[in-house]
Every structure is written in C-alpha cells, then in structure tokens.
CSV table of C-alpha atoms and ligand atoms in Angstrom, one decimal:
chain,number,residue,atom,x,y,z
I,443,MET,CA,121.6,68.1,103.5
I,444,LYS,CA,125.0,69.6,102.6
I,445,ASN,CA,125.0,72.7,100.5
I,446,PRO,CA,127.5,72.2,97.7
I,447,ILE,CA,128.6,75.0,95.5
I,448,LEU,CA,128.6,73.5,92.1
I,449,ASN,CA,129.5,76.6,90.2
I,450,PRO,CA,132.0,78.7,91.9
I,451,VAL,CA,132.0,81.3,89.0
I,452,ALA,CA,130.2,84.3,90.4
I,453,LYS,CA,127.3,85.3,88.1
I,454,GLN,CA,127.3,88.8,86.8
I,455,HIS,CA,125.3,91.2,84.6
I,456,SER,CA,126.3,91.4,81.0
I,457,ASN,CA,125.3,93.4,77.9
I,458,ASN,CA,123.5,92.1,74.9
I,459,THR,CA,125.6,88.9,74.4
I,460,PHE,CA,124.3,85.7,75.8
I,461,THR,CA,126.4,82.9,77.2
I,462,ALA,CA,126.2,79.2,76.2
I,463,ASP,CA,124.5,78.5,79.6
I,464,GLU,CA,121.7,81.0,78.7
I,465,VAL,CA,121.3,79.5,75.3
I,466,GLY,CA,121.0,76.1,77.0
I,467,LEU,CA,118.3,77.5,79.3
I,468,ALA,CA,116.5,78.9,76.3
I,469,ASN,CA,116.5,75.5,74.7
I,470,ARG,CA,114.9,73.9,77.7
I,471,ASN,CA,112.3,76.6,78.5
I,472,SER,CA,110.4,77.4,75.4
I,473,GLY,CA,108.3,80.6,74.8
I,474,THR,CA,105.0,80.7,73.0
I,475,LEU,CA,105.1,81.4,69.3
I,476,LEU,CA,103.7,84.9,68.9
I,477,GLU,CA,101.5,83.9,65.9
I,478,THR,CA,99.6,81.5,68.3
I,479,LEU,CA,98.3,84.6,70.2
I,480,ARG,CA,95.4,84.4,67.8
I,481,HIS,CA,94.0,81.4,69.8
I,482,ASP,CA,92.1,82.4,72.9
I,483,VAL,CA,93.3,79.1,74.5
I,484,THR,CA,96.9,78.4,73.7
I,485,PRO,CA,97.4,74.9,72.3
I,486,VAL,CA,99.2,73.0,75.0
I,487,GLY,CA,102.3,72.5,72.9
I,488,ALA,CA,102.6,76.2,72.3
I,489,HIS,CA,102.2,77.2,76.0
I,490,TYR,CA,105.4,78.6,77.4
I,491,LEU,CA,107.5,76.5,79.8
I,492,LEU,CA,109.6,77.4,82.8
I,493,ASN,CA,111.2,74.6,84.7
I,494,HIS,CA,114.1,75.3,87.1
I,495,PHE,CA,115.3,71.8,87.7
I,496,ASP,CA,114.6,68.4,86.0
I,497,ILE,CA,111.1,67.3,85.2
I,498,PRO,CA,110.2,64.6,87.7
I,499,TYR,CA,109.4,61.2,86.2
I,500,VAL,CA,105.8,60.2,87.3
I,501,GLU,CA,104.6,57.1,85.6
I,502,SER,CA,101.0,57.3,86.7
I,503,ALA,CA,98.8,59.5,88.9
I,504,ASP,CA,97.4,56.4,90.7
I,505,ASN,CA,99.8,56.4,93.6
I,506,TRP,CA,100.1,60.2,93.8
I,507,THR,CA,99.1,61.6,97.2
I,508,ILE,CA,99.0,65.1,98.5
I,509,GLU,CA,100.1,65.5,102.1
I,510,LEU,CA,98.4,68.2,104.3
I,511,SER,CA,100.7,68.7,107.2
I,512,GLY,CA,101.6,71.3,109.8
I,513,LEU,CA,99.1,73.5,111.5
I,514,PHE,CA,95.9,71.6,110.5
I,515,GLN,CA,93.4,70.3,112.9
I,516,LYS,CA,93.0,67.3,110.7
I,517,PRO,CA,96.3,66.7,108.9
I,518,GLN,CA,95.8,64.1,106.3
I,519,SER,CA,97.0,62.5,103.1
I,520,ILE,CA,94.6,62.9,100.1
I,521,SER,CA,94.9,60.5,97.2
I,522,PHE,CA,94.7,61.7,93.6
I,523,ALA,CA,91.5,59.6,93.2
I,524,GLN,CA,89.9,61.4,96.2
I,525,LEU,CA,90.8,64.8,94.7
I,526,GLN,CA,89.1,63.8,91.5
I,527,GLY,CA,86.0,63.0,93.5
I,528,LEU,CA,85.7,66.6,94.7
I,529,ALA,CA,83.6,69.1,92.8
I,530,PRO,CA,85.6,70.1,89.7
I,531,GLN,CA,86.1,73.6,88.4
I,532,THR,CA,87.5,74.9,85.1
I,533,GLN,CA,89.0,78.3,84.7
I,534,ARG,CA,90.6,80.0,81.7
I,535,VAL,CA,93.8,81.6,83.0
I,536,THR,CA,96.6,83.6,81.5
I,537,LEU,CA,100.0,82.7,83.0
I,538,GLU,CA,103.1,84.8,82.5
I,539,CYS,CA,106.6,84.2,83.7
I,540,ALA,CA,107.9,87.0,86.0
I,541,GLY,CA,111.2,87.0,84.0
I,542,ASN,CA,109.3,87.8,80.7
I,543,GLY,CA,111.1,90.7,79.1
I,544,ARG,CA,114.4,90.0,80.9
I,545,ARG,CA,116.7,90.2,77.9
I,546,HIS,CA,115.6,93.8,77.3
I,547,VAL,CA,116.6,94.9,80.8
I,548,GLN,CA,120.3,95.7,80.0
I,549,PRO,CA,122.7,94.9,81.4
I,550,HIS,CA,120.8,91.6,82.0
I,551,TRP,CA,121.1,89.0,84.7
I,552,PRO,CA,122.2,85.5,83.4
I,553,SER,CA,119.0,83.5,83.6
I,554,GLN,CA,116.3,82.4,81.2
I,555,PRO,CA,116.7,85.1,78.5
I,556,TRP,CA,113.1,85.7,77.6
I,557,SER,CA,112.3,88.3,75.0
I,558,VAL,CA,108.5,88.8,75.4
I,559,GLU,CA,107.1,85.4,74.7
I,560,ALA,CA,106.7,83.8,78.2
I,561,VAL,CA,103.0,83.8,78.3
I,562,GLY,CA,100.1,81.5,77.5
I,563,THR,CA,96.4,80.9,78.3
I,564,ALA,CA,94.9,77.5,79.2
I,565,ASP,CA,91.7,76.0,80.5
I,566,TRP,CA,92.8,74.6,83.9
I,567,THR,CA,90.5,71.9,85.5
I,568,GLY,CA,90.8,70.8,89.1
I,569,VAL,CA,89.4,71.7,92.5
I,570,SER,CA,89.5,74.8,94.5
I,571,LEU,CA,92.4,74.9,97.0
I,572,LYS,CA,89.9,76.2,99.6
I,573,SER,CA,87.8,73.1,99.4
I,574,VAL,CA,90.9,70.9,100.1
I,575,LEU,CA,92.2,73.2,102.9
I,576,GLU,CA,88.7,73.0,104.6
I,577,LEU,CA,88.9,69.2,104.7
I,578,ALA,CA,92.1,69.6,106.9
I,579,GLU,CA,90.9,72.6,108.8
I,580,PRO,CA,93.8,75.1,109.2
I,581,GLU,CA,94.4,76.2,112.8
I,582,ALA,CA,93.4,79.7,113.7
I,583,HIS,CA,97.0,80.9,114.1
I,584,CYS,CA,98.1,79.6,110.7
I,585,SER,CA,99.3,82.5,108.6
I,586,GLU,CA,100.8,81.0,105.5
I,587,ILE,CA,100.4,77.9,103.3
I,588,VAL,CA,103.5,76.4,101.7
I,589,PHE,CA,103.3,74.5,98.5
I,590,HIS,CA,106.0,71.9,97.9
I,591,GLY,CA,106.9,70.5,94.5
I,592,THR,CA,108.9,67.3,94.1
I,593,ASP,CA,111.5,68.8,91.7
I,594,THR,CA,114.9,69.3,93.3
I,595,GLY,CA,118.1,71.1,92.4
I,596,VAL,CA,120.7,73.7,93.4
I,597,ASP,CA,120.2,77.4,93.3
I,598,GLY,CA,121.7,80.2,95.4
I,599,GLY,CA,124.3,77.6,96.5
I,600,ALA,CA,121.6,75.5,98.3
I,601,VAL,CA,119.9,72.2,97.5
I,602,HIS,CA,116.2,72.5,97.7
I,603,HIS,CA,112.9,71.4,96.2
I,604,PHE,CA,110.8,74.0,94.5
I,605,ALA,CA,108.5,75.5,97.1
I,606,ARG,CA,106.5,78.7,97.5
I,607,SER,CA,104.0,80.1,100.0
I,608,LEU,CA,100.9,82.2,99.9
I,609,THR,CA,99.2,83.9,102.9
I,610,ILE,CA,96.3,82.0,104.3
I,611,GLU,CA,94.0,84.8,103.0
I,612,ASN,CA,95.2,84.4,99.4
I,613,SER,CA,95.1,80.6,99.7
I,614,MET,CA,91.4,80.9,100.5
I,615,LEU,CA,90.5,82.9,97.4
I,616,ASP,CA,88.0,81.0,95.3
I,617,GLU,CA,90.1,81.2,92.1
I,618,VAL,CA,93.2,79.5,93.5
I,619,MET,CA,93.0,75.9,92.4
I,620,LEU,CA,94.7,72.5,92.4
I,621,ALA,CA,94.7,71.6,88.7
I,622,TYR,CA,95.0,68.1,87.2
I,623,ALA,CA,94.0,68.9,83.6
I,624,MET,CA,95.1,71.5,81.0
I,625,ASN,CA,92.8,72.1,78.0
I,626,GLY,CA,90.8,69.0,78.9
I,627,GLN,CA,93.8,66.6,79.0
I,628,PRO,CA,95.9,65.3,82.0
I,629,LEU,CA,98.8,67.7,82.6
I,630,LEU,CA,101.9,67.0,80.4
I,631,PRO,CA,105.0,66.1,82.4
I,632,GLN,CA,106.5,69.5,81.8
I,633,HIS,CA,103.4,71.3,83.1
I,634,GLY,CA,103.4,69.5,86.4
I,635,PHE,CA,101.8,66.0,86.0
I,636,PRO,CA,99.9,64.9,87.8
I,637,LEU,CA,99.0,68.0,90.0
I,638,ARG,CA,99.9,71.6,90.2
I,639,LEU,CA,98.7,74.8,91.9
I,640,ILE,CA,97.2,77.6,89.7
I,641,VAL,CA,97.2,81.1,91.2
I,642,PRO,CA,95.3,83.2,88.7
I,643,GLY,CA,96.5,86.8,88.3
I,644,TRP,CA,100.0,86.2,89.7
I,645,TYR,CA,103.2,85.7,87.8
I,646,GLY,CA,103.8,82.0,87.1
I,647,MET,CA,106.3,81.2,89.9
I,648,ALA,CA,103.4,81.0,92.4
I,649,SER,CA,101.8,78.1,90.4
I,650,VAL,CA,103.8,75.3,91.9
I,651,LYS,CA,104.0,72.2,89.7
I,652,TRP,CA,104.4,68.5,90.8
I,653,LEU,CA,102.7,69.4,94.0
I,654,ASN,CA,102.8,66.7,96.7
I,655,LYS,CA,102.7,68.6,100.0
I,656,ILE,CA,100.7,71.5,101.4
I,657,GLU,CA,102.0,72.7,104.7
I,658,ALA,CA,100.3,75.2,107.1
I,659,ILE,CA,102.7,77.4,109.1
I,660,ASP,CA,102.6,80.4,111.4
I,661,TYR,CA,105.8,82.3,110.2
I,662,ALA,CA,107.0,83.8,107.0
I,663,PHE,CA,108.4,81.0,104.7
I,664,GLN,CA,112.1,81.6,103.9
I,665,GLY,CA,112.7,79.1,101.1
I,666,HIS,CA,115.0,80.2,98.3
I,667,GLN,CA,112.2,80.4,95.7
I,668,GLN,CA,110.3,82.7,98.1
I,669,VAL,CA,113.0,85.1,99.4
I,670,GLY,CA,116.2,84.4,97.4
I,671,THR,CA,114.6,85.1,94.1
I,672,TYR,CA,111.3,86.5,92.7
I,673,VAL,CA,112.0,89.7,94.5
I,674,TYR,CA,112.2,93.2,92.8
I,675,ARG,CA,115.6,94.6,93.6
I,676,ASP,CA,117.6,97.7,92.5
I,677,LYS,CA,120.8,95.9,93.5
I,678,LYS,CA,121.6,92.2,93.6
I,679,ASP,CA,121.8,92.1,97.5
I,680,ASP,CA,118.9,94.4,98.3
I,681,HIS,CA,116.1,93.0,100.5
I,682,GLY,CA,113.6,94.0,97.8
I,683,THR,CA,109.9,93.6,97.3
I,684,PRO,CA,108.3,90.3,96.6
I,685,VAL,CA,107.0,89.7,93.0
I,686,SER,CA,103.3,88.9,93.0
I,687,LYS,CA,100.6,90.1,90.6
I,688,ILE,CA,101.1,90.3,86.8
I,689,ARG,CA,101.7,93.8,85.5
I,690,VAL,CA,99.7,95.1,82.6
I,691,ARG,CA,101.1,94.1,79.2
I,692,SER,CA,100.1,93.7,75.6
I,693,LEU,CA,101.6,91.9,72.6
I,694,LEU,CA,100.9,92.1,68.9
I,695,ILE,CA,101.0,89.3,66.5
I,696,PRO,CA,103.8,90.2,64.1
I,697,PRO,CA,102.1,91.0,60.8
I,698,GLY,CA,103.1,89.8,57.3
I,699,ILE,CA,105.8,87.2,56.8
I,700,PRO,CA,109.1,86.8,58.8
I,701,ASP,CA,112.7,86.9,57.8
I,702,TRP,CA,113.9,83.5,58.9
I,703,SER,CA,116.6,84.5,61.3
I,704,THR,CA,116.0,88.1,62.3
I,705,ARG,CA,112.2,87.8,62.5
I,706,GLN,CA,111.9,91.2,60.9
I,707,ARG,CA,108.5,91.4,59.1
I,708,LEU,CA,107.8,91.9,55.4
I,709,ILE,CA,104.4,93.4,54.5
I,710,ARG,CA,102.8,94.9,51.5
I,711,PRO,CA,101.6,98.6,51.6
I,712,GLY,CA,97.9,99.2,52.5
I,713,ILE,CA,95.5,98.8,55.3
I,714,THR,CA,96.6,96.0,57.7
I,715,ASN,CA,94.6,94.6,60.6
I,716,ILE,CA,96.9,94.3,63.6
I,717,ILE,CA,95.7,91.9,66.2
I,718,GLY,CA,97.1,91.1,69.7
I,719,ARG,CA,96.4,90.2,73.3
I,720,ALA,CA,96.5,92.3,76.4
I,721,TRP,CA,96.2,91.2,80.1
I,722,CYS,CA,96.8,92.3,83.6
I,723,GLY,CA,97.0,90.5,87.0
I,724,GLY,CA,94.7,90.5,89.9
I,725,GLY,CA,91.6,90.0,87.9
I,726,THR,CA,91.9,93.6,86.6
I,727,ALA,CA,90.7,94.3,83.1
I,728,VAL,CA,92.6,96.0,80.4
I,729,ALA,CA,90.8,99.3,79.6
I,730,ARG,CA,92.8,100.5,76.6
I,731,VAL,CA,95.4,99.5,74.0
I,732,GLU,CA,97.1,101.9,71.7
I,733,LEU,CA,98.9,100.7,68.6
I,734,LEU,CA,102.1,102.8,68.2
I,735,ALA,CA,103.4,103.2,64.7
I,736,GLY,CA,106.3,105.6,64.7
I,737,GLU,CA,104.9,108.9,66.0
I,738,ARG,CA,101.3,107.8,65.5
I,739,SER,CA,99.0,106.3,68.2
I,740,ILE,CA,96.0,104.4,66.9
I,741,GLU,CA,93.3,103.5,69.4
I,742,ALA,CA,92.6,99.7,69.3
I,743,THR,CA,89.3,98.0,69.9
I,744,VAL,CA,89.7,95.9,73.1
I,745,HIS,CA,87.4,92.9,73.4
I,746,PRO,CA,86.2,91.6,76.8
I,747,SER,CA,88.0,88.6,78.2
I,748,SER,CA,86.3,85.2,78.1
I,749,ASP,CA,87.2,84.7,81.8
I,750,ARG,CA,88.2,87.1,84.6
I,751,PHE,CA,91.8,85.9,84.6
I,752,ALA,CA,92.2,85.4,80.9
I,753,TRP,CA,93.8,87.8,78.4
I,754,GLN,CA,91.8,90.0,76.0
I,755,LEU,CA,91.9,90.3,72.2
I,756,TRP,CA,92.5,93.7,70.6
I,757,GLU,CA,92.7,94.9,67.1
I,758,ALA,CA,93.5,98.0,65.2
I,759,GLN,CA,93.8,99.1,61.6
I,760,TRP,CA,97.1,100.5,60.4
I,761,GLU,CA,97.9,101.9,57.0
I,762,ALA,CA,101.3,100.6,56.0
I,763,THR,CA,103.4,102.8,53.8
I,764,GLU,CA,106.6,101.8,52.0
I,765,GLY,CA,109.7,101.9,54.2
I,766,GLN,CA,110.8,100.6,57.6
I,767,HIS,CA,108.6,100.9,60.7
I,768,ILE,CA,108.6,99.9,64.4
I,769,LEU,CA,105.3,98.7,65.7
I,770,SER,CA,104.5,98.6,69.4
I,771,CYS,CA,101.3,98.4,71.5
I,772,ARG,CA,100.7,99.9,74.9
I,773,ALA,CA,98.0,98.8,77.3
I,774,THR,CA,96.5,100.6,80.2
I,775,ASP,CA,94.6,98.7,82.9
I,776,ALA,CA,91.3,99.6,84.6
I,777,ASN,CA,93.3,101.2,87.5
I,778,GLY,CA,95.2,103.5,85.1
I,779,ASN,CA,98.5,101.6,85.1
I,780,GLN,CA,100.2,101.8,81.8
I,781,GLN,CA,103.0,99.9,80.2
I,782,PRO,CA,106.3,101.9,80.2
I,783,LEU,CA,107.9,102.7,76.8
I,784,GLU,CA,111.4,101.7,78.2
I,785,PRO,CA,112.2,98.7,80.5
I,786,ARG,CA,112.4,99.7,84.1
I,787,TRP,CA,115.5,98.4,85.9
I,788,ASP,CA,115.4,95.3,88.0
I,789,ALA,CA,118.6,93.5,89.1
I,790,ALA,CA,117.2,90.1,88.1
I,791,GLY,CA,115.1,91.3,85.2
I,792,PHE,CA,111.7,90.7,86.8
I,793,GLY,CA,108.4,92.4,85.9
I,794,ASN,CA,109.6,94.1,82.7
I,795,ASN,CA,106.3,95.0,81.0
I,796,ALA,CA,107.8,97.6,78.6
I,797,VAL,CA,106.2,97.7,75.2
I,798,GLN,CA,107.2,95.1,72.6
I,799,GLN,CA,108.9,96.4,69.4
I,800,VAL,CA,108.3,94.7,66.1
I,801,GLU,CA,110.4,95.8,63.1
I,802,VAL,CA,108.4,95.9,59.9
I,803,TRP,CA,109.6,96.4,56.4
I,804,CYS,CA,106.9,97.5,54.0
I,805,GLU,CA,107.4,96.9,50.3
I,806,ASP,CA,105.4,95.7,47.3
I,807,TYR,CA,107.2,92.4,46.9
K,1957,MTE,N1,107.7,72.8,91.0
K,1957,MTE,C1,107.9,73.8,90.2
K,1957,MTE,N2,106.9,74.6,90.0
K,1957,MTE,C2,107.0,75.7,89.1
K,1957,MTE,C3,108.3,75.9,88.5
K,1957,MTE,C4,109.3,75.0,88.8
K,1957,MTE,O1,110.4,75.2,88.3
K,1957,MTE,N3,109.1,74.0,89.6
K,1957,MTE,N4,108.4,77.1,87.7
K,1957,MTE,C5,107.5,78.2,88.0
K,1957,MTE,C6,107.6,79.3,87.1
K,1957,MTE,S1,108.8,80.3,87.3
K,1957,MTE,C7,106.6,79.5,86.1
K,1957,MTE,S2,106.7,80.9,85.2
K,1957,MTE,C8,105.5,78.5,85.9
K,1957,MTE,C9,105.5,78.1,84.5
K,1957,MTE,O2,104.5,77.1,84.3
K,1957,MTE,P1,104.4,76.4,82.9
K,1957,MTE,O3,105.8,75.8,82.6
K,1957,MTE,O4,103.4,75.3,83.0
K,1957,MTE,O5,104.0,77.4,81.8
K,1957,MTE,O6,105.6,77.4,86.8
K,1957,MTE,C10,106.1,77.7,88.1
K,1957,MTE,N5,106.0,76.5,88.9
K,1958,MO,MO1,108.6,82.1,85.9
C-alpha cells in the first residue's frame, strides 16, 4: 500500500484555543456525562467513545470469524458461533482513554481534546483470551500477540488498520477477554460490534475493537498504534515509554445545578454530600480520596469496588458557604501513588491524571 500524506500541514502544539478539526473530533468521540458517575455501571449510551477511523459496517455477527495466525501450532479460524460456545465470563471493568485530561496539558497537542470525561464502566461478557489462545497453541518462542481491528485509516502519514500487541505473558492473564456483550447486550457498532478485546487495568487503546485477527509473533510489533503513538514523550520525536496501565484518578460529580454554557455550578449554602468515583489500573485499589475545597482537605469515605478492575464510589461532606469555590478530589492508590495537583507534561497529552477542578458558586438562590 502507498502511504499518501493527506494533510501536509504539520501539526503543532497550541494554547487554550481549539481548532475546528479538534471540535470535529470532539463531536465524534463523546465523553461520559459526569452526573452519570453515580451509576456503578455506566449506561451504554453514556460510556465514552474513542474511534480513530470510521466505524466498520457489520450487518450481522453470523459470518464473523477470528483468524489465529502466525506462530501457533494449530493456526485456525474460529467462528463467532464457536466463540459463543466457549465458557462465558463477565467482568465489570473501568476503561479510560490515555488521552483523558489532554486539554489541560498546555500547550496541548491537536487530538481529541478531552477534559476529564473519557471514562466509563461496563459489564463485559465474552471468553477469556487465554482459552482461545490455548485452542491454537502458541509456539514456545512466541513473544507477542498482535490484535488486529478491521477499521482502517491514515495516521502518522501511513495507511493502516488499528492494531496493538501485548506480550504473551500479559495475553495469558485470566482477566484479558474477548468480549461480545456490553451490559448484557451485543456490542453497539461504535463499541466494536461484534467482537473486541478488553484488557482490564490498561488505558483503553489496548482494548482493540472490531477484532478479526490474532497473530502470534516473535519480535516487537512496530505498528503505528503501538510505537508511533501511545508513548509518553517529553518531546514529539523522543523514543519515549509505552503507555500501559491506568494511573490513579478520581472525579467528583459536579454538585448543585449547572450554568448551561460554562458548567459552573450553583449551590445553596449548607452541608452538601459530594460523591464521586476513583480508580487505578493494574487491579490496584484506591486507598484514599481527599476532597479539596480551597485550603481545606476533607477525608472521603472510599467504598470497595464491586469488581477488581472497576472503579470505587467515594463520598464526603462539605459545608458550603456563600461565595465562589473550587472543588477538587485527590486519590492515592494502595501503592502510595497520588494524583498530581498540576498536569505533568507529555508531548501528546497522555496520562494526565491531575486533579479535576470544579467551579462552584454558593448563594441562597
Ligand atoms: N479497532 C479499534 N480499537 C480501538 C480504538 C480504535 O480506534 N479502533 N480506539 C481505542 C481507544 S484509544 C480507546 S480509549 C478505546 C475506547 O473504547 P470505547 O470507545 O468502547 O469506550 O478503544 C480502543 N480500541
Ligand atoms: Mo484512547
């Protein structure tokens, strides 16, 4: 395939203003509505979305097959029906986009301009990846498994379909699954119908949608979505460190009522129950959440998660007094990692888990 360069205009960082292209991306890739954080399982229509290219049109799952090729002793094609015949498993998993928080990393890289809302939790049903790999028997020298989606487009000047790899060790973890249902329903087209990978505890890019090919290899996969992006870098052209597990983060449900366009909040004076979610990758629990109100830090009650890879509910009582306030929340995971107060720099705006800021105006209206 030739590699056309569709857009010869070099991308560059910019401050606070957003281009029409970024607004276009924001219209295609919706974030969750923060008030829906009250639900332990995000309603499917409120789950965030991130699709790089066009959503493939798949009329029915009946003819879908998943090809296991490369370094397998028994390479084979598995039909969707066969997959559904394997022992099913359901897991509640919180997914977050690695670009969540990008718009606060200033100057920001022109891409999906997430504020803090690229997160959601779903009950994913499918089969363990391990059980499928074992059918095909990976060769002893296989070191990585590549997951290929059918969606195709141009990025980094090259035509490619979306593909990512995991090491064979990570592929064999019990929690990694091939999912065909979300909250008890077949996947919606935009979430990968009919089949996707779910890699619990990792940022969303690992969970390849519209999955139709699983390839076993013995070298480091060099696809654009693996090495050209999803890498933490100080400078645009650095070699960088691959993005993997989700960093600890918490969000609060903005209290009171919103101003339509600015989303500033209006609340009445008095004791207010502030509720939110906190989560961390790698199956690590969140140990602590503080509600920050101006100079004050209020210890929140953090509830256990309903599943190892799902977020946790937290709540704290705050006495609102008349005037303007900034509310934030700050989580610390069980290993002692804490959310930073200010965004840390990353050239493409990945992994910004700095605290959210919610402007609240308190008045007896
Ligand atoms: N095939 C394919 N898989 C993909 C993507 C994509 O563009 N194509 N986007 C990835 C990214 S960056 C994220 S954050 C998650 C988002 O999953 P969701 O849209 O179901 O929330 O899907 C991942 N899997
Ligand atoms: Mo993402």
